[in-house]
Short mmCIF file of C-alpha atoms and ligand atoms in Angstrom, two decimals:
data_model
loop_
_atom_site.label_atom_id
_atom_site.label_comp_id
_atom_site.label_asym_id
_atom_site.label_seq_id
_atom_site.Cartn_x
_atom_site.Cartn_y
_atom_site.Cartn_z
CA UNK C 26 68.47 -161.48 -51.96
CA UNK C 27 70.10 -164.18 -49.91
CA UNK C 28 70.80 -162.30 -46.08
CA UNK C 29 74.41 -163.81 -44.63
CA UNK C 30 74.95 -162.61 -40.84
CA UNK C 31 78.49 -161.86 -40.13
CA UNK C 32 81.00 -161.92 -37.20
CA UNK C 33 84.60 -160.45 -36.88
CA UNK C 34 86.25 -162.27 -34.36
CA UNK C 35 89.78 -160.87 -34.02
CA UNK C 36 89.27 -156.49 -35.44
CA UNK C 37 92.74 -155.90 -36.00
CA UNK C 38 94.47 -154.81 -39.26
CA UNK C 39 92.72 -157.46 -41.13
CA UNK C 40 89.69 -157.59 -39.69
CA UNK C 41 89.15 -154.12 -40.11
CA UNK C 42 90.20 -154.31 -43.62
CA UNK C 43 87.60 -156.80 -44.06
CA UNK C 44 84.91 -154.39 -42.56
CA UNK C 45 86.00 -151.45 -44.54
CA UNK C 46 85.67 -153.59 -47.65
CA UNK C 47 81.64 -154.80 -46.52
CA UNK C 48 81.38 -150.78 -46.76
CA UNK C 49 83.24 -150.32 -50.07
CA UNK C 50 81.61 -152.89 -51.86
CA UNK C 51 78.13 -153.56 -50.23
CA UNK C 52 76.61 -152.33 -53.84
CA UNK C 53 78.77 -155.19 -55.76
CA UNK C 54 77.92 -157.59 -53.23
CA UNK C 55 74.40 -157.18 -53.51
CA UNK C 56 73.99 -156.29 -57.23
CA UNK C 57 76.34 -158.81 -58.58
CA UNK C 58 76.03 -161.72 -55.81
CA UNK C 59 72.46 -160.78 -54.97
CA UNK C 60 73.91 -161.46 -51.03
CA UNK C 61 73.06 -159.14 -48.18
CA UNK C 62 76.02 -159.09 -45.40
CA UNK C 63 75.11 -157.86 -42.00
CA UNK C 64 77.83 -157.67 -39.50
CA UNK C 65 75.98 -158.79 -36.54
CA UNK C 66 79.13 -159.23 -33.92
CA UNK C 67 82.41 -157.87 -33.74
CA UNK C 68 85.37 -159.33 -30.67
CA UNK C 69 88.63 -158.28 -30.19
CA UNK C 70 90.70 -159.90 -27.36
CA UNK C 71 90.66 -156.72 -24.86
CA UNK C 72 87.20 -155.55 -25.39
CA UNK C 73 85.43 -158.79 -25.72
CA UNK C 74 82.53 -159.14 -28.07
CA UNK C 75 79.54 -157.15 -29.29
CA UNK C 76 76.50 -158.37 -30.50
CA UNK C 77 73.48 -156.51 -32.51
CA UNK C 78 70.88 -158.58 -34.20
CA UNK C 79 69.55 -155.51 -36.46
CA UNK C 80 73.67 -154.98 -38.05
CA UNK C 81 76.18 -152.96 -36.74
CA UNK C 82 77.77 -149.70 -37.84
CA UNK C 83 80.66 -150.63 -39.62
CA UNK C 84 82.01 -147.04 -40.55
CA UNK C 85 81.35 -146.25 -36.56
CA UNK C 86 83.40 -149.70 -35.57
CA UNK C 87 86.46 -148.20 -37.80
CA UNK C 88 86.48 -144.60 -36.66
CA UNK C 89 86.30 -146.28 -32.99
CA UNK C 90 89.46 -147.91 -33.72
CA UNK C 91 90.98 -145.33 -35.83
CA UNK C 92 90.38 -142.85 -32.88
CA UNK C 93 92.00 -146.05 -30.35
CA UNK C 94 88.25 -145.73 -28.50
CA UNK C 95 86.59 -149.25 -27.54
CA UNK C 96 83.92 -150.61 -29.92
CA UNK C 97 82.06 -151.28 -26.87
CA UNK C 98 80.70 -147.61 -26.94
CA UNK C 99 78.84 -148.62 -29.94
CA UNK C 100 75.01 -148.18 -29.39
CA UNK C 101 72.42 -150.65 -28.74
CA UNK C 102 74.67 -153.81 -28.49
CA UNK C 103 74.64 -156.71 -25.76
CA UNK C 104 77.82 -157.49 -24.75
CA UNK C 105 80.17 -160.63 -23.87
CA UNK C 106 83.78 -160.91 -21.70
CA UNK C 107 85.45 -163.21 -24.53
CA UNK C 108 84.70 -164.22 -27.98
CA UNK C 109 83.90 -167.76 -27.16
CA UNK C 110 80.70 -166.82 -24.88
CA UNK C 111 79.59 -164.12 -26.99
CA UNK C 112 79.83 -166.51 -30.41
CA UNK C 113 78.33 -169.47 -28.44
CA UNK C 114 75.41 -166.89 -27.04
CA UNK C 115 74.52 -165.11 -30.49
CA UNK C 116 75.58 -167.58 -33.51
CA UNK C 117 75.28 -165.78 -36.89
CA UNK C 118 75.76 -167.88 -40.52
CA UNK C 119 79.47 -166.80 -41.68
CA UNK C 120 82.59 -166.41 -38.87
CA UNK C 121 85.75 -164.61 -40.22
CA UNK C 122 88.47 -165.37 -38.03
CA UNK C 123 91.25 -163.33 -37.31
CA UNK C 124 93.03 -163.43 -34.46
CA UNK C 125 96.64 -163.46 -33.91
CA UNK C 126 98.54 -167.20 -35.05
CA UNK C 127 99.90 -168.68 -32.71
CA UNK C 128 101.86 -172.41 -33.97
CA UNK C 129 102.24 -173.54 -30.43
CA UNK C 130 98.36 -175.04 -30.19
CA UNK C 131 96.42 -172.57 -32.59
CA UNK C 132 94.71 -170.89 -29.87
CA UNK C 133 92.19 -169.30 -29.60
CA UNK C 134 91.57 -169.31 -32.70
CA UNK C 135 90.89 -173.10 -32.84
CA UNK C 136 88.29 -172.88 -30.32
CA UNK C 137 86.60 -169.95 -32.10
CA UNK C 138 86.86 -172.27 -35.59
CA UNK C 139 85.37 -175.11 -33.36
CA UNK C 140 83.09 -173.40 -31.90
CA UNK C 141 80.88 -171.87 -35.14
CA UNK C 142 81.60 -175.08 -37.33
CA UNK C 143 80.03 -177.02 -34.50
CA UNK C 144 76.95 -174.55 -34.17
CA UNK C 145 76.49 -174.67 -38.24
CA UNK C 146 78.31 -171.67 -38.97
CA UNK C 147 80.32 -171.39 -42.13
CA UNK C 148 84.00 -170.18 -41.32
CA UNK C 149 86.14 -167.99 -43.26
CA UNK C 150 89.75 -167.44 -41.92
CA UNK C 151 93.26 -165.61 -41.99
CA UNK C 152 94.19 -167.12 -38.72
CA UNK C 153 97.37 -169.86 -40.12
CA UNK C 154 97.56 -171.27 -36.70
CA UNK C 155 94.02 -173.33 -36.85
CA UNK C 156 94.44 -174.44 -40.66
CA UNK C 157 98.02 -175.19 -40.03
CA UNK C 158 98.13 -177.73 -37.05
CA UNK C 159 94.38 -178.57 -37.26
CA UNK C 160 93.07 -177.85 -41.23
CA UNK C 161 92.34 -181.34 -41.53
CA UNK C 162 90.67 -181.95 -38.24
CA UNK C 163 88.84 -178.76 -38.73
CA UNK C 164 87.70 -179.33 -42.68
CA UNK C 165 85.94 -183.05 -41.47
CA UNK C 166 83.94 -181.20 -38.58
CA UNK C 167 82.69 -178.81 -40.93
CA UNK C 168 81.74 -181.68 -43.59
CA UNK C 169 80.14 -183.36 -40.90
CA UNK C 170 78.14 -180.27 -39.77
CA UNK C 171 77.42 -179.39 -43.54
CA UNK C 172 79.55 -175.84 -43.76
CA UNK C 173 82.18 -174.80 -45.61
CA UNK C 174 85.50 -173.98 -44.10
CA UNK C 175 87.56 -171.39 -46.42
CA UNK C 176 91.10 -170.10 -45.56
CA UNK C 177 92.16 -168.44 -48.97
CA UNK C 178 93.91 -165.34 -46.53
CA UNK C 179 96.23 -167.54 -44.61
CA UNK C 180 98.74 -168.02 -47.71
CA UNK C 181 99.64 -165.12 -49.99
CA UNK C 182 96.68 -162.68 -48.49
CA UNK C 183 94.23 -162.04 -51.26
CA UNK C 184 96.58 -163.29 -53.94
CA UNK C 185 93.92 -166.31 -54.99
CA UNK C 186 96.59 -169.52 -54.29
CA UNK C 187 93.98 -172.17 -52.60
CA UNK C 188 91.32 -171.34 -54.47
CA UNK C 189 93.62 -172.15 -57.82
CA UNK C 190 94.75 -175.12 -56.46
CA UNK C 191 91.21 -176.59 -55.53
CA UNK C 192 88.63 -174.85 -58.14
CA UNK C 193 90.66 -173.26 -61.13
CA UNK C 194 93.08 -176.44 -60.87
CA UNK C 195 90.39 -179.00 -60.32
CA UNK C 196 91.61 -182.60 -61.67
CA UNK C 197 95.41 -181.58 -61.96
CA UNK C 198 97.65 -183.54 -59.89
CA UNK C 199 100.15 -181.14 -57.67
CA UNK C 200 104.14 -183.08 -57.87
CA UNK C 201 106.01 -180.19 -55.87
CA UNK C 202 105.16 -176.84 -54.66
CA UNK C 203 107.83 -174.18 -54.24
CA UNK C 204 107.01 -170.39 -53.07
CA UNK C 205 108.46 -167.18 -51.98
CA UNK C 206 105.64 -166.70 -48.79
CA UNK C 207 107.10 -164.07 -46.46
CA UNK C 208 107.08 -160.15 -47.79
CA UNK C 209 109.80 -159.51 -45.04
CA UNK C 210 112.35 -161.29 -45.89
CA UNK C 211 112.10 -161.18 -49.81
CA UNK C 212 112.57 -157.16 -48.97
CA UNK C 213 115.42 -157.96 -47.08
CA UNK C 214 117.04 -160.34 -49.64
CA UNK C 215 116.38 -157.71 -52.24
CA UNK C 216 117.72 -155.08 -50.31
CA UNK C 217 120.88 -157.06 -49.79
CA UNK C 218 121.01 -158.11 -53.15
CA UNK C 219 121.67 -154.09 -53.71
CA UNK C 220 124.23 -154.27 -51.08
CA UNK C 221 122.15 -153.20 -48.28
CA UNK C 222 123.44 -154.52 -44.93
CA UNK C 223 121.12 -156.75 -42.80
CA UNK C 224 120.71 -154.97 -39.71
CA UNK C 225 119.99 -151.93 -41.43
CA UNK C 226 118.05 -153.07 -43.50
CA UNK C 227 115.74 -154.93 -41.32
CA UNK C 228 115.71 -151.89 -39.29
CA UNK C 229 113.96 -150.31 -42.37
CA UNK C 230 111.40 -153.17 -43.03
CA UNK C 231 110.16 -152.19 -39.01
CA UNK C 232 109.89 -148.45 -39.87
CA UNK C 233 107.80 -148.46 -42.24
CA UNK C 234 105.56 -151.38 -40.83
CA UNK C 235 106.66 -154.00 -43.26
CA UNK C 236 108.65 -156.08 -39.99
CA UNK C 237 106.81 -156.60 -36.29
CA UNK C 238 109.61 -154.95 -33.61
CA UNK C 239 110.32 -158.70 -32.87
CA UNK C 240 111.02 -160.13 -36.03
CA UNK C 241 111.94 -163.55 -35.67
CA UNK C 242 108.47 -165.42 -36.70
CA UNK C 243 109.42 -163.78 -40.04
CA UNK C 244 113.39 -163.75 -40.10
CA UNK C 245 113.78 -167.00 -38.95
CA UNK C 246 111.04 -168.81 -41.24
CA UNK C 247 108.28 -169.62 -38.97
CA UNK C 248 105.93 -167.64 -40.72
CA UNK C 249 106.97 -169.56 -43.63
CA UNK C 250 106.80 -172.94 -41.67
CA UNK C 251 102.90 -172.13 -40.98
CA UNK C 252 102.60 -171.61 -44.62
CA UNK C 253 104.41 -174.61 -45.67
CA UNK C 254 101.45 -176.67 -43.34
CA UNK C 255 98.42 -175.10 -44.61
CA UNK C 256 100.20 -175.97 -48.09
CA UNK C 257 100.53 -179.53 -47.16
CA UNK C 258 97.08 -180.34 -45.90
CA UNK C 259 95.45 -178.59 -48.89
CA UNK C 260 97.49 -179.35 -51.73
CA UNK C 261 98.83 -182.58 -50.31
CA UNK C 262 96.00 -183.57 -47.68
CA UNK C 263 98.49 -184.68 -45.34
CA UNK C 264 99.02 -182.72 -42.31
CA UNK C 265 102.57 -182.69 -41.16
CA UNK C 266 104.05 -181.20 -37.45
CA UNK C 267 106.15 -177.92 -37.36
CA UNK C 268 109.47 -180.28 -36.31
CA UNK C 269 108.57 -182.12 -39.97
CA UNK C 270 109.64 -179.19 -41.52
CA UNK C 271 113.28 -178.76 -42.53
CA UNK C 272 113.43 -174.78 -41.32
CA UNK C 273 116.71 -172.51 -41.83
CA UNK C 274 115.74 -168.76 -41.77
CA UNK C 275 117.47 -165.77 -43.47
CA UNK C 276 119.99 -164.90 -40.69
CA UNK C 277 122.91 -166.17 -41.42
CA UNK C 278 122.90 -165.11 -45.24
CA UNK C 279 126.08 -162.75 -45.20
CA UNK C 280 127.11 -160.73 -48.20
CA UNK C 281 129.65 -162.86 -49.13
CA UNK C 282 126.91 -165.21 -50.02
CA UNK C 283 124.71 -163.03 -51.86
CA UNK C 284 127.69 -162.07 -53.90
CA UNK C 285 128.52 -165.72 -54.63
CA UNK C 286 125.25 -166.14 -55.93
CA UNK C 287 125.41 -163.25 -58.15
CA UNK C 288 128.39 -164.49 -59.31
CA UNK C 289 126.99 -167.48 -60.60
CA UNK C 290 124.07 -165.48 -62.53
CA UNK C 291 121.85 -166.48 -59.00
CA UNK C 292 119.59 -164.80 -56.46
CA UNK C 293 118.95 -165.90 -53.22
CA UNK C 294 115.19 -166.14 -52.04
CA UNK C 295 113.67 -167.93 -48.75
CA UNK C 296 111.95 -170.42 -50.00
CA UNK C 297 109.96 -173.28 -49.67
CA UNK C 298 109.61 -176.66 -50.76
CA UNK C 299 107.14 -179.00 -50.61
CA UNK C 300 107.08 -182.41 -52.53
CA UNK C 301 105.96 -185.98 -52.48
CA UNK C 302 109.04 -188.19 -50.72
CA UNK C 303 110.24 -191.25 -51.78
CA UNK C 304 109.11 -194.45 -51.36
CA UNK C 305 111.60 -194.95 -48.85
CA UNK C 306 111.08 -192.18 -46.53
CA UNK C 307 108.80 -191.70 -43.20
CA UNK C 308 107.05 -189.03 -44.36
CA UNK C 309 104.73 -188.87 -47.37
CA UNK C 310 105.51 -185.38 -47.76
CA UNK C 311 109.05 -183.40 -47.64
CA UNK C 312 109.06 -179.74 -46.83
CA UNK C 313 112.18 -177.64 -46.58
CA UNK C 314 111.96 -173.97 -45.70
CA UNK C 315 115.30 -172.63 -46.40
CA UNK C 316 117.32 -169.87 -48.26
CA UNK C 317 118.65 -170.88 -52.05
CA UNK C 318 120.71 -169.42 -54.72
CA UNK C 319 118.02 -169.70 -57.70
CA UNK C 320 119.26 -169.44 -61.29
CA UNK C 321 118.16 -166.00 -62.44
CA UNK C 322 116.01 -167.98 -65.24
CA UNK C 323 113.39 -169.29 -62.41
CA UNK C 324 110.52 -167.37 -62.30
CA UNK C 325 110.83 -166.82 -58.56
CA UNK C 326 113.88 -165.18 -58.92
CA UNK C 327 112.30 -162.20 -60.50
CA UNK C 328 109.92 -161.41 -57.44
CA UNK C 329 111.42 -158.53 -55.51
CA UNK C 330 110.57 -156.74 -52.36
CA UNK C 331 107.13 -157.85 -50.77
CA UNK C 332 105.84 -159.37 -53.63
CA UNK C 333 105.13 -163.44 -53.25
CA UNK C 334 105.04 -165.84 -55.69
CA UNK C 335 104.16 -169.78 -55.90
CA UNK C 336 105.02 -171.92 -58.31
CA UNK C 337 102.95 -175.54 -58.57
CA UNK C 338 104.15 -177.94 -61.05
CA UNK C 339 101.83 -180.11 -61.71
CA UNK C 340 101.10 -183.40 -64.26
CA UNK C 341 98.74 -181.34 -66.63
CA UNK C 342 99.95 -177.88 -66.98
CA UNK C 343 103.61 -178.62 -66.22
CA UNK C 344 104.46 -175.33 -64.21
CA UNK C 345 102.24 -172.76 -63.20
CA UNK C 346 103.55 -169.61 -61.71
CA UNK C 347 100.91 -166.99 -59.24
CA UNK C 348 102.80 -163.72 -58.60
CA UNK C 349 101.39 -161.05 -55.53
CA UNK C 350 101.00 -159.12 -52.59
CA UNK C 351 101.12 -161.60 -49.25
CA UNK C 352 100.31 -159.36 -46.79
CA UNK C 353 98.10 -155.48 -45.84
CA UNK C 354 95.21 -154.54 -44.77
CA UNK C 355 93.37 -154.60 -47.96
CA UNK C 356 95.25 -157.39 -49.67
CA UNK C 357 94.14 -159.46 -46.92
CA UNK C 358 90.93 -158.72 -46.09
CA UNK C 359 90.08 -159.43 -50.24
CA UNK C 360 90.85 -163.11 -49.07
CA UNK C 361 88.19 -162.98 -46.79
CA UNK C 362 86.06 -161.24 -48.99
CA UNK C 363 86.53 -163.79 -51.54
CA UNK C 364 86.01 -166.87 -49.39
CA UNK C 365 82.87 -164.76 -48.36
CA UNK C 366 81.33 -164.71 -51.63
CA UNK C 367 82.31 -168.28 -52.00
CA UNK C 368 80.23 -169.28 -48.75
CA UNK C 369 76.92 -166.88 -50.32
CA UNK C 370 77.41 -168.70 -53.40
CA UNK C 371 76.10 -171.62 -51.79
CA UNK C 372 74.20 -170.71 -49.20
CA UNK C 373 70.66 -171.11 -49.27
N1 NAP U 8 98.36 -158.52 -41.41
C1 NAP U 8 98.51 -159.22 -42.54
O1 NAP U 8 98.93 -158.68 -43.57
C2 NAP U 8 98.14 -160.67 -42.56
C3 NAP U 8 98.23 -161.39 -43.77
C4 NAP U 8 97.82 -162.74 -43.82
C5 NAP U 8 97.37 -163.35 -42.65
N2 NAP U 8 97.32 -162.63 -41.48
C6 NAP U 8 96.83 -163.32 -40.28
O2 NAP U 8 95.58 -162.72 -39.93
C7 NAP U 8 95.43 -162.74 -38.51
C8 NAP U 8 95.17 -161.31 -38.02
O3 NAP U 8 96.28 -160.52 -38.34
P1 NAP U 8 96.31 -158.96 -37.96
O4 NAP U 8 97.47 -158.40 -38.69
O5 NAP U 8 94.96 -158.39 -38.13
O6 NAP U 8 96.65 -159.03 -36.39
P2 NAP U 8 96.36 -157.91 -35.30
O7 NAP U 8 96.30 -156.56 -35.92
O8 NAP U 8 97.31 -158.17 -34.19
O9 NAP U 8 94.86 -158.26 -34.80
C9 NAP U 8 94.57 -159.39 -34.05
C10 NAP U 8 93.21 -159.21 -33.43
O10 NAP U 8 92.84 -160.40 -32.74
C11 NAP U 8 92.31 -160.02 -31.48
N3 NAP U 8 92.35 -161.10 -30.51
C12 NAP U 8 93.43 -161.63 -29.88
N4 NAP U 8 93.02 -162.59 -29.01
C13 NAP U 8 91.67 -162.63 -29.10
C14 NAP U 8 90.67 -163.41 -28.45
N5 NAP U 8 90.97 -164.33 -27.52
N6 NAP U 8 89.38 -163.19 -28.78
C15 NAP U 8 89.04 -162.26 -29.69
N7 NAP U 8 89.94 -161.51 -30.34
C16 NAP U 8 91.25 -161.69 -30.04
C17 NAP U 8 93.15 -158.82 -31.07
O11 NAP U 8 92.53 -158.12 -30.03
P3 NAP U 8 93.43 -157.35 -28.93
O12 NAP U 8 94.29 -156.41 -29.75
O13 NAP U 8 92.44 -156.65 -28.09
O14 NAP U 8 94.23 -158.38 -28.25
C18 NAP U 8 93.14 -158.07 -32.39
O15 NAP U 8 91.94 -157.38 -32.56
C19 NAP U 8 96.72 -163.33 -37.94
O16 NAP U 8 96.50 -164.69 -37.63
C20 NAP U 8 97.72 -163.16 -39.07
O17 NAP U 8 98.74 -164.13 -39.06
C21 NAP U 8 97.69 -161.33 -41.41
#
């Protein structure tokens, strides 16, 4: 049974979903992948890290936060200010990752990222900040230091895209790349699309959870923008600035517009574009974030609501479509599991 030692850095929504599902499928993971996981540290930003070399209690961690008590009252465990000290202290073989993104520098997650691949820890992550301004950077340190660096959660949750692109779609060449990435606005789009107004119905997205109470990461296609990166280094392995990207958000689609579109047999989706540029241009890579009246024929139009969708065309299978959830608790915390069992896989 190969033993993996864990740490949660960031235990919010995701990284609690990625506890509760070390609970729900420890059997699977040990009778199917033959890999032991011990959670050995858990950090959040306010209560600072927690360390226990024998495993911690995860059902105890999630009934802490449940309850809104500190994980700190957990027995037994040594205990560190911030993340960084705690992770440079204590070590462990696999770090998920998942703090908040930030675009600006990709901190702190960065410096977590940094900090395990330097010490020989392998790092899985749903943090887009790191893999979109650094993924590059940050996939040569951990070739140099002999780890695997696995981000599957940081575009379309657990919905497997990267993991298509660079195992199931080994050997195909990627031309373009074109995707429906934000749950928030395809809701709102749909909603419109039924005559909704915006305002109210953004006002619904942030009642029932699907929209943060300042929604313009999401409304104004930054979200999307961070996607659009971690696309281009992976697919593309060129990393290209935020200002590179082309960005127009969903606020100033009216209904006049949406009924234009219908008019013409089209929808309108965010989405975006990614494709090799001409000879002639600066960049190697164009990317276009933007809102566009697709023909009702185009397999994105079809994905409603928070659903997200990808499609790759490519020189060997033509075009190849991936259709799911982007975001949740579960949804994303199954990326992390998966890049998880990836890591075992190879561990020795
Ligand atoms: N939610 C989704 O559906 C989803 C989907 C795909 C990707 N993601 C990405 O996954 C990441 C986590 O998302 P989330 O929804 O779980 O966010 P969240 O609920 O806000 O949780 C973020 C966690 O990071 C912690 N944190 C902040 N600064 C820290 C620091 N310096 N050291 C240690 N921990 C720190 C926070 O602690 P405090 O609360 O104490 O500050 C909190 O526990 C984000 O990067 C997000 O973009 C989320």
């Amino acid at each position: 049974m190969k033993q993996l030692r864990l740490s949660i850095i960031g235990f919010g929504v995701v990284g609690q979903g990625l506890a509760e599902l070390l609970v729900t499928k420890q059997a699977l993971l040990r009778e199917h992948y033959g890999c032991d996981v011990r959670l050995v540290s858990v950090a959040s930003g306010r209560q600072g890290f927690i360390y226990r070399e024998e495993g911690l209690d995860i059902p105890f961690l999630l009934q802490q936060a449940a309850k809104g008590q500190p994980f700190t009252q957990h027995p037994g465990v040594k205990h560190w200010v911030t993340a960084l000290e705690g992770l440079r202290a204590t070590g462990g073989d696999v770090l998920a990752e998942a703090t908040g993104t930030n675009l600006r520098d990709g901190e702190p997650g960065i410096s977590h990222i940094h900090a395990a691949l330097t010490q020989g820890m392998h790092v899985i992550t749903a943090n887009k900040g790191p893999i979109a301004l650094a993924a590059n950077d940050l996939l040569a340190l951990a070739h140099k230091h002999n780890v695997q660096l696995r981000m599957e959660a940081t575009v379309m949750a657990g919905t497997p895209v990267l993991s298509t692109i660079r195992e199931g779609m080994a050997g195909a060449k990627v031309r373009a790349v074109r995707g429906i990435l934000n749950g928030t606005t395809n809701y709102i789009l749909t909603a419109m699309a039924k005559g909704r107004k915006y305002a109210d119905v953004l006002a619904e997205a942030q009642a029932q959870g699907y929209a943060e109470a300042d929604p313009t990461a999401d409304v104004e296609g930054y979200d999307v923008v961070a996607k659009t990166l971690i696309l281009s280094a992976v697919v593309f392995g060129h990393t290209l600035e935020p200002s590179q990207v082309n960005r127009q958000g969903i606020t100033g689609v009216k209904i006049e517009h949406i009924l234009k579109a219908q008019e013409e047999g089209k929808c309108i989706k965010l989405v975006a574009t990614l494709h090799a540029a001409s000879d002639l241009s600066a960049v190697p890579i164009e990317a276009r974030v933007e809102p566009l009246a697709l023909p009702l024929s185009d397999p994105l139009a079809r994905v409603d609501g928070v659903m997200n969708a990808i499609t790759f065309q490519t020189d060997t299978l033509s075009e190849v479509t991936i259709i799911g959830p982007g975001a949740g608790r579960l949804q994303t915390g199954q990326g992390l599991l998966a890049d998880l069992i990836a890591v075992a896989q190879h561990h020795s």
